[in-house]
Tab-separated table of C-alpha atoms in Angstrom:
chain	number	residue	atom	x	y	z
A	20	MET	CA	11.772	-2.212	28.655
A	21	LYS	CA	10.334	-3.484	25.587
A	22	THR	CA	8.312	-1.510	23.321
A	23	THR	CA	4.550	-2.937	22.764
A	24	VAL	CA	3.418	-3.054	19.060
A	25	ALA	CA	-0.137	-3.931	17.902
A	26	LEU	CA	0.309	-5.477	14.085
A	27	LEU	CA	-2.708	-4.988	12.285
A	28	PHE	CA	-3.825	-7.101	9.190
A	29	GLY	CA	-6.175	-8.724	6.891
A	30	GLY	CA	-9.146	-6.113	6.247
A	31	ARG	CA	-12.201	-6.176	4.129
A	32	SER	CA	-10.173	-4.804	0.478
A	33	GLY	CA	-9.542	-7.495	-2.194
A	34	GLU	CA	-5.549	-7.425	-1.039
A	35	HIS	CA	-6.793	-9.288	2.666
A	36	GLY	CA	-4.678	-11.889	1.913
A	37	ILE	CA	-1.469	-10.334	0.931
A	38	SER	CA	-1.926	-8.704	4.125
A	39	CYS	CA	-1.818	-11.753	5.634
A	40	VAL	CA	0.972	-12.789	4.041
A	41	THR	CA	3.089	-9.669	5.230
A	42	ALA	CA	1.961	-9.603	8.395
A	43	GLY	CA	3.552	-13.589	8.312
A	44	GLY	CA	6.575	-12.073	6.988
A	45	VAL	CA	6.832	-9.599	10.051
A	46	LEU	CA	6.382	-11.941	12.583
A	47	ALA	CA	9.207	-13.791	11.333
A	48	ALA	CA	11.292	-10.884	11.099
A	49	ILE	CA	10.363	-8.397	13.960
A	50	ASP	CA	13.344	-8.439	16.589
A	51	ARG	CA	11.983	-10.055	19.941
A	52	THR	CA	14.359	-8.849	22.147
A	53	ARG	CA	12.940	-5.358	21.660
A	54	TYR	CA	9.770	-5.948	20.738
A	55	ASP	CA	6.539	-7.762	22.261
A	56	VAL	CA	4.021	-8.438	19.386
A	57	ILE	CA	0.022	-7.874	20.131
A	58	PRO	CA	-1.174	-10.045	16.175
A	59	ILE	CA	-4.942	-8.357	15.569
A	60	GLY	CA	-6.596	-9.412	12.211
A	61	VAL	CA	-9.566	-7.613	10.668
A	62	THR	CA	-12.383	-9.903	9.360
A	63	ARG	CA	-13.307	-9.805	6.039
A	64	ASP	CA	-16.495	-7.693	7.691
A	65	GLY	CA	-14.149	-5.571	10.000
A	66	ARG	CA	-14.401	-7.410	13.314
A	67	TYR	CA	-10.539	-7.049	14.844
A	68	VAL	CA	-10.003	-10.562	16.701
A	69	LEU	CA	-6.322	-12.062	18.458
A	70	VAL	CA	-4.907	-14.311	16.272
A	71	SER	CA	-2.105	-16.360	16.182
A	72	ASP	CA	1.176	-14.564	16.126
A	73	ASP	CA	3.013	-18.089	14.438
A	74	PRO	CA	4.199	-16.645	11.345
A	75	GLU	CA	3.514	-19.940	9.451
A	76	HIS	CA	-0.524	-19.418	9.931
A	77	TRP	CA	0.378	-16.781	7.820
A	78	ARG	CA	1.438	-18.263	4.534
A	79	ILE	CA	0.510	-18.968	0.829
A	80	THR	CA	-0.139	-22.719	0.950
A	81	ASP	CA	-1.235	-24.591	-1.867
A	82	GLY	CA	-1.831	-21.092	-3.955
A	83	LYS	CA	-4.089	-19.416	-1.732
A	84	ALA	CA	-3.854	-16.823	0.441
A	85	PRO	CA	-4.380	-16.995	4.025
A	86	GLU	CA	-7.494	-15.678	5.771
A	87	VAL	CA	-8.189	-13.488	9.489
A	88	PRO	CA	-10.531	-16.202	10.909
A	89	ALA	CA	-14.017	-15.236	11.649
A	90	ASP	CA	-14.680	-16.459	14.583
A	91	GLY	CA	-11.734	-14.855	17.000
A	92	ASP	CA	-11.946	-13.234	19.891
A	93	GLU	CA	-12.730	-10.014	19.613
A	94	VAL	CA	-10.189	-6.782	20.547
A	95	LEU	CA	-11.385	-3.233	21.421
A	96	LEU	CA	-9.921	-0.049	20.792
A	97	PRO	CA	-9.295	2.216	23.888
A	98	ALA	CA	-12.430	3.866	24.944
A	99	GLY	CA	-11.035	7.192	24.385
A	100	ALA	CA	-8.437	9.529	23.551
A	101	HIS	CA	-5.433	8.716	25.968
A	102	ARG	CA	-3.676	11.516	27.978
A	103	PRO	CA	-0.144	11.887	27.860
A	104	GLY	CA	2.065	9.434	30.863
A	105	GLU	CA	-1.400	7.524	30.326
A	106	PRO	CA	-1.278	3.946	28.647
A	107	ILE	CA	-3.064	2.932	25.544
A	108	VAL	CA	-4.940	-0.217	26.657
A	109	LEU	CA	-6.144	-2.604	24.269
A	110	ARG	CA	-9.312	-5.178	25.888
A	111	VAL	CA	-10.384	-8.111	24.542
A	112	ILE	CA	-14.193	-9.640	24.867
A	113	ARG	CA	-14.069	-13.338	26.025
A	114	GLY	CA	-17.007	-14.868	26.512
A	115	ASP	CA	-19.129	-12.633	28.859
A	116	ARG	CA	-15.891	-10.543	30.212
A	117	VAL	CA	-14.115	-8.107	28.890
A	118	GLU	CA	-10.878	-8.156	30.016
A	119	THR	CA	-7.483	-6.387	29.357
A	120	LEU	CA	-5.121	-7.470	26.519
A	121	ALA	CA	-2.186	-5.278	27.129
A	122	GLU	CA	-1.030	-1.252	26.733
A	123	ILE	CA	0.302	-0.689	23.455
A	124	ASP	CA	3.089	1.363	22.417
A	125	VAL	CA	2.503	1.965	18.871
A	126	LEU	CA	0.290	0.185	16.110
A	127	PHE	CA	1.455	-0.742	13.228
A	128	PRO	CA	-1.236	-1.103	10.135
A	129	LEU	CA	-0.188	-3.613	7.703
A	130	LEU	CA	-3.641	-3.287	5.715
A	131	HIS	CA	-2.981	-2.269	2.236
A	132	GLY	CA	-6.714	-1.019	0.385
A	133	PRO	CA	-9.359	0.784	1.470
A	134	TYR	CA	-10.377	0.608	5.161
A	135	GLY	CA	-6.874	0.598	6.136
A	136	GLU	CA	-4.792	2.116	3.701
A	137	ASP	CA	-7.140	4.720	2.703
A	138	GLY	CA	-7.165	6.917	5.755
A	139	THR	CA	-10.396	5.696	7.519
A	140	LEU	CA	-8.268	3.611	10.183
A	141	GLN	CA	-5.806	6.409	10.831
A	142	GLY	CA	-8.411	8.614	11.350
A	143	ALA	CA	-9.642	6.554	14.329
A	144	LEU	CA	-6.639	6.211	15.281
A	145	ASP	CA	-6.357	9.727	15.333
A	146	LEU	CA	-9.691	10.204	17.360
A	147	LEU	CA	-7.811	8.528	19.910
A	148	ASP	CA	-4.313	9.827	20.171
A	149	VAL	CA	-2.955	5.939	19.166
A	150	PRO	CA	0.552	6.475	17.860
A	151	TYR	CA	0.568	3.908	14.257
A	152	VAL	CA	3.248	3.297	11.408
A	153	GLY	CA	2.992	5.431	8.342
A	154	SER	CA	0.659	8.289	6.455
A	155	GLY	CA	-1.642	10.202	8.171
A	156	VAL	CA	-5.369	10.792	7.146
A	157	LEU	CA	-5.172	13.304	4.618
A	158	ALA	CA	-1.961	11.749	2.933
A	159	SER	CA	-3.188	8.705	3.098
A	160	ALA	CA	-6.486	9.367	1.173
A	161	VAL	CA	-5.018	11.276	-1.494
A	162	CYS	CA	-2.714	8.519	-2.173
A	163	MET	CA	-5.121	5.746	-2.174
A	164	ASP	CA	-7.199	7.713	-4.954
A	165	LYS	CA	-5.034	7.638	-7.912
A	166	ALA	CA	-7.042	10.595	-10.079
A	167	ALA	CA	-6.509	12.480	-6.848
A	168	THR	CA	-2.825	12.018	-6.212
A	169	LYS	CA	-2.109	12.554	-10.057
A	170	THR	CA	-4.034	16.084	-9.105
A	171	ALA	CA	-1.660	16.634	-6.200
A	172	LEU	CA	1.331	15.589	-8.024
A	173	ARG	CA	0.258	17.952	-11.019
A	174	ALA	CA	0.320	21.127	-8.570
A	175	ALA	CA	3.579	19.956	-7.901
A	176	GLY	CA	4.854	20.277	-11.596
A	177	ILE	CA	6.100	16.423	-11.097
A	178	PRO	CA	4.998	14.319	-14.222
A	179	CYS	CA	2.443	11.162	-15.139
A	180	ALA	CA	0.574	9.660	-17.393
A	181	PRO	CA	-2.523	11.558	-19.441
A	182	ASP	CA	-5.811	10.007	-17.869
A	183	VAL	CA	-9.516	10.412	-17.725
A	184	VAL	CA	-11.369	9.826	-14.723
A	185	VAL	CA	-14.651	7.763	-15.075
A	186	ARG	CA	-17.750	6.662	-12.605
A	187	GLU	CA	-19.971	3.906	-13.134
A	188	ASP	CA	-23.040	6.091	-13.231
A	189	GLU	CA	-21.349	8.438	-16.029
A	190	TRP	CA	-20.306	5.110	-17.684
A	191	ALA	CA	-23.845	3.126	-17.125
A	192	GLN	CA	-25.403	6.733	-19.064
A	193	ASP	CA	-23.112	7.409	-21.855
A	194	ALA	CA	-20.547	4.793	-22.607
A	195	GLN	CA	-20.242	6.026	-26.591
A	196	GLY	CA	-19.765	9.414	-25.133
A	197	VAL	CA	-16.518	8.506	-22.474
A	198	LEU	CA	-15.128	6.029	-25.102
A	199	ASP	CA	-15.021	8.970	-27.783
A	200	ARG	CA	-13.730	11.047	-25.091
A	201	VAL	CA	-11.083	8.755	-24.513
A	202	ARG	CA	-9.921	7.979	-27.974
A	203	ARG	CA	-9.674	11.439	-28.356
A	204	ASP	CA	-7.762	12.062	-25.271
A	205	LEU	CA	-5.756	8.934	-24.711
A	206	GLU	CA	-2.845	7.371	-27.123
A	207	LEU	CA	-3.085	3.839	-27.651
A	208	PRO	CA	-2.873	1.107	-25.655
A	209	TRP	CA	-4.873	2.089	-22.534
A	210	PHE	CA	-4.386	0.431	-18.923
A	211	VAL	CA	-8.193	0.627	-16.919
A	212	LYS	CA	-7.621	0.905	-13.478
A	213	PRO	CA	-9.880	1.214	-10.622
A	214	ALA	CA	-9.291	4.674	-8.597
A	215	ARG	CA	-8.755	3.327	-5.018
A	216	ALA	CA	-7.312	-0.489	-5.342
A	217	GLY	CA	-3.719	-1.617	-5.043
A	218	SER	CA	-2.013	-4.799	-6.335
A	219	SER	CA	-2.772	-3.983	-9.575
A	220	LEU	CA	-6.119	-5.787	-8.652
A	221	GLY	CA	-9.559	-4.923	-11.402
A	222	VAL	CA	-6.256	-3.338	-14.011
A	223	THR	CA	-6.723	-3.974	-17.639
A	224	LYS	CA	-4.417	-3.360	-20.591
A	225	VAL	CA	-6.423	-1.820	-23.163
A	226	SER	CA	-4.692	-1.911	-26.917
A	227	ASP	CA	-8.506	-2.064	-28.591
A	228	PRO	CA	-11.177	0.139	-28.242
A	229	ALA	CA	-13.579	-2.533	-28.421
A	230	GLU	CA	-11.608	-4.204	-25.112
A	231	LEU	CA	-12.861	-1.140	-23.416
A	232	ASP	CA	-16.341	-2.087	-22.128
A	233	HIS	CA	-14.739	-5.188	-20.294
A	234	ALA	CA	-12.029	-3.728	-18.783
A	235	MET	CA	-14.322	-1.060	-17.563
A	236	LYS	CA	-16.737	-3.734	-15.821
A	237	THR	CA	-14.035	-5.457	-14.096
A	238	ALA	CA	-12.860	-2.270	-12.845
A	239	PHE	CA	-16.093	-1.170	-11.636
A	240	ALA	CA	-16.256	-4.558	-9.685
A	241	GLU	CA	-13.064	-3.044	-7.631
A	242	ASP	CA	-14.436	0.856	-7.503
A	243	PRO	CA	-17.108	2.601	-9.197
A	244	LYS	CA	-14.411	5.380	-9.633
A	245	VAL	CA	-12.341	4.364	-12.782
A	246	LEU	CA	-8.864	5.506	-14.313
A	247	ILE	CA	-8.081	4.966	-17.870
A	248	GLU	CA	-4.556	5.947	-18.284
A	249	ALA	CA	-2.535	6.648	-21.909
A	250	GLY	CA	0.206	3.792	-21.520
A	251	VAL	CA	3.763	5.262	-20.906
A	252	ALA	CA	6.671	3.793	-22.817
A	253	GLY	CA	9.433	3.162	-20.511
A	254	ARG	CA	11.077	1.390	-18.013
A	255	GLU	CA	8.821	0.758	-14.495
A	256	VAL	CA	11.449	1.310	-12.088
A	257	GLU	CA	10.245	1.875	-8.261
A	258	CYS	CA	12.038	4.089	-5.563
A	259	GLY	CA	11.721	3.068	-1.495
A	260	VAL	CA	11.404	6.493	0.844
A	261	LEU	CA	12.044	6.414	4.507
A	262	ALA	CA	10.598	9.624	6.714
A	263	GLY	CA	13.835	11.171	7.614
A	264	ARG	CA	14.661	11.647	11.182
A	265	GLY	CA	14.049	15.330	13.067
A	266	GLY	CA	13.200	16.794	10.493
A	267	GLU	CA	15.865	15.925	8.369
A	268	ALA	CA	14.817	15.461	4.491
A	269	PRO	CA	13.719	12.131	3.766
A	270	ARG	CA	15.668	9.030	2.509
A	271	THR	CA	15.409	7.794	-1.011
A	272	THR	CA	16.561	4.384	-2.006
A	273	VAL	CA	18.896	3.442	-5.609
A	274	PRO	CA	15.578	2.456	-7.618
A	275	GLY	CA	14.572	-1.170	-8.777
A	276	GLU	CA	13.569	-2.128	-11.798
A	277	VAL	CA	10.504	-4.548	-12.654
A	278	ARG	CA	11.319	-6.521	-15.921
A	279	ILE	CA	8.188	-8.915	-17.528
A	280	GLY	CA	8.706	-11.086	-20.455
A	281	ASP	CA	6.890	-11.683	-23.196
A	282	ASP	CA	4.183	-14.319	-21.660
A	283	LEU	CA	2.779	-11.223	-19.909
A	284	GLU	CA	1.085	-7.813	-20.960
A	285	PHE	CA	1.894	-5.869	-17.709
A	286	TYR	CA	2.821	-6.817	-13.592
A	287	ASP	CA	-0.904	-7.865	-12.845
A	288	TYR	CA	-2.257	-9.312	-9.266
A	289	GLU	CA	-1.135	-12.975	-9.896
A	290	SER	CA	2.406	-12.234	-11.231
A	291	LYS	CA	3.308	-9.902	-8.461
A	292	TYR	CA	1.860	-12.744	-5.745
A	293	PHE	CA	1.158	-16.057	-7.045
A	294	GLY	CA	3.832	-16.369	-10.070
A	295	LYS	CA	2.116	-16.002	-12.909
A	296	GLY	CA	4.106	-15.480	-16.125
A	297	THR	CA	8.078	-14.042	-16.498
A	298	VAL	CA	9.247	-11.198	-13.810
A	299	GLU	CA	12.388	-10.040	-13.135
A	300	ILE	CA	12.919	-8.076	-9.761
A	301	GLU	CA	16.667	-6.077	-10.548
A	302	VAL	CA	18.356	-4.380	-7.583
A	303	PRO	CA	19.490	-1.949	-8.437
A	304	ALA	CA	18.311	-1.063	-11.743
A	305	GLN	CA	20.940	-0.813	-14.594
A	306	LEU	CA	20.374	2.910	-14.859
A	307	THR	CA	22.549	5.667	-16.159
A	308	GLY	CA	23.920	7.695	-12.553
A	309	GLU	CA	21.751	10.843	-13.806
A	310	GLN	CA	19.113	8.681	-14.316
A	311	ILE	CA	19.102	6.998	-10.536
A	312	ALA	CA	19.568	10.583	-9.308
A	313	ALA	CA	16.498	12.019	-11.249
A	314	VAL	CA	14.200	9.420	-10.121
A	315	ARG	CA	15.213	9.932	-6.530
A	316	ALA	CA	14.855	13.122	-6.493
A	317	VAL	CA	11.394	12.563	-8.430
A	318	ALA	CA	10.245	10.213	-5.294
A	319	ALA	CA	11.183	12.848	-2.300
A	320	HIS	CA	9.726	15.466	-4.262
A	321	ALA	CA	6.679	12.995	-4.964
A	322	PHE	CA	7.077	12.307	-0.742
A	323	VAL	CA	7.664	16.015	0.975
A	324	SER	CA	4.569	17.198	-2.025
A	325	LEU	CA	2.236	14.387	-0.610
A	326	GLY	CA	2.776	15.129	3.304
A	327	LEU	CA	3.479	11.123	3.772
A	328	GLU	CA	5.264	10.135	6.549
A	329	GLY	CA	7.019	7.345	7.586
A	330	LEU	CA	7.439	4.956	4.537
A	331	ALA	CA	6.585	5.074	0.544
A	332	ARG	CA	7.443	3.237	-2.915
A	333	VAL	CA	7.369	5.441	-5.237
A	334	ASP	CA	6.450	3.654	-9.078
A	335	VAL	CA	7.746	5.743	-11.863
A	336	PHE	CA	8.557	5.273	-15.439
A	337	VAL	CA	12.005	6.143	-17.039
A	338	ALA	CA	11.074	7.007	-20.429
A	339	ALA	CA	13.890	7.144	-23.119
A	340	ASP	CA	14.928	10.978	-23.197
A	341	GLY	CA	15.571	10.633	-19.832
A	342	ARG	CA	11.805	11.475	-18.395
A	343	VAL	CA	10.608	10.610	-14.999
A	344	VAL	CA	6.871	10.103	-14.977
A	345	VAL	CA	5.124	9.088	-11.734
A	346	ASN	CA	2.789	5.602	-11.547
A	347	GLU	CA	1.792	5.544	-8.334
A	348	VAL	CA	2.138	6.241	-5.390
A	349	ASN	CA	2.197	3.634	-2.294
A	350	THR	CA	1.677	4.336	1.309
A	351	MET	CA	1.740	0.689	2.989
A	352	PRO	CA	3.533	-0.687	-0.440
A	353	GLY	CA	3.910	-4.578	-0.551
A	354	PHE	CA	6.053	-5.342	2.761
A	355	THR	CA	6.665	-9.360	1.926
A	356	PRO	CA	10.174	-10.031	2.699
A	357	PHE	CA	10.485	-10.624	-1.074
A	358	SER	CA	8.597	-7.558	-1.678
A	359	MET	CA	9.896	-4.497	-3.535
A	360	PHE	CA	10.396	-1.878	-0.766
A	361	PRO	CA	12.144	-4.185	2.037
A	362	VAL	CA	14.700	-5.506	-0.840
A	363	LEU	CA	15.275	-2.247	-2.084
A	364	TRP	CA	15.912	-0.753	1.931
A	365	ALA	CA	18.599	-4.269	2.433
A	366	ASN	CA	20.239	-3.338	-1.118
A	367	MET	CA	21.274	0.351	1.092
A	368	GLY	CA	22.057	-1.972	4.198
A	369	LEU	CA	19.077	-1.834	5.831
A	370	ASP	CA	17.768	-4.970	6.096
A	371	TYR	CA	14.127	-6.633	6.837
A	372	ALA	CA	14.557	-6.431	10.838
A	373	ALA	CA	15.672	-2.958	11.205
A	374	LEU	CA	13.417	-1.969	8.606
A	375	ILE	CA	10.520	-2.653	10.740
A	376	ALA	CA	12.216	-1.172	13.763
A	377	GLU	CA	13.090	1.959	12.025
A	378	LEU	CA	9.447	2.635	11.154
A	379	VAL	CA	8.069	1.491	14.409
A	380	GLU	CA	10.586	4.141	16.204
A	381	LEU	CA	9.851	6.783	13.222
A	382	ALA	CA	5.927	6.382	14.593
A	383	ARG	CA	6.864	6.990	18.526
A	384	ALA	CA	8.875	9.507	17.456
A	385	ARG	CA	6.189	11.573	15.906
A	386	ARG	CA	3.690	14.037	18.054
A	387	ILE	CA	0.512	13.198	18.745
A	388	GLY	CA	-2.502	15.244	17.396
A	389	LEU	CA	-1.862	17.947	14.454
A	390	ARG	CA	1.285	18.102	13.004
């Protein structure tokens, strides 16, 4: 019998459109001889609706990302936790009736950012004993918050860039005091980031302290908690990680490298998804054998130390002296066919369709409840 997968995408975060594009890639590639797919879109106001499973509906068109329509039939999650051996039933509201939609085996959340990648959805699914792809509540929450990620990584002895965390109220009350502290503790350039946003949303590179006020306002538009980091001189390298099967160690890819041209200050949201500037993705990265081994070891160490499950992409800087400094850890990395994570695994011999299947099977094999 086929496995039934509920694909969940869209969501309330600023990465709604990119999540929809990711879903289009998965819908086009998933093996329909093995899997039945129930496509569920999450509207910008958080409603779950039944949507089209046609991949063409979820493409970037004329420079615009797709969006989950607000008027679809509403999908209801199970009414309570299911008992072992009982089906997990999704229902749908059609007109004035509630009907059975499908019995599912696993849920695949392709949500990026807050209200999907941050432990909130994972908590809801754990309450209902619904198997799902990816990390659990704590690991998802920690990795969504860049400051919390750094605290956990440093406790594990994994190097990160120096930083200062600033709350919006603190900035409003004493911007000059914050500036003085940042100038004292961090060398320029600074990268100002929302603590809980992805895909470089709201990120600004600051080369002059006079630019900090504008950068903070840009970041606060995404999150009232902001991270100011010292720039790290090094090559920007990314490594894919998959959980091991049956308690085995996590599996890592040979790393890839992001190279940007002189027309970009850094690898920002528009350059990632909308063709801005000169960007080269090199897989595998042209590193020495020693550097490759070091990146893979750090990625695996981070995965275990953070308690991650399923998948992750660990982004690092490789400094000239060989040090590997972790930049970010993504628990639901970009997952279009051309995103770095699937490309890294394709380079390892695991193509896009097989990668999707591996993630579904990892989720199905994982125990329900506390683990």
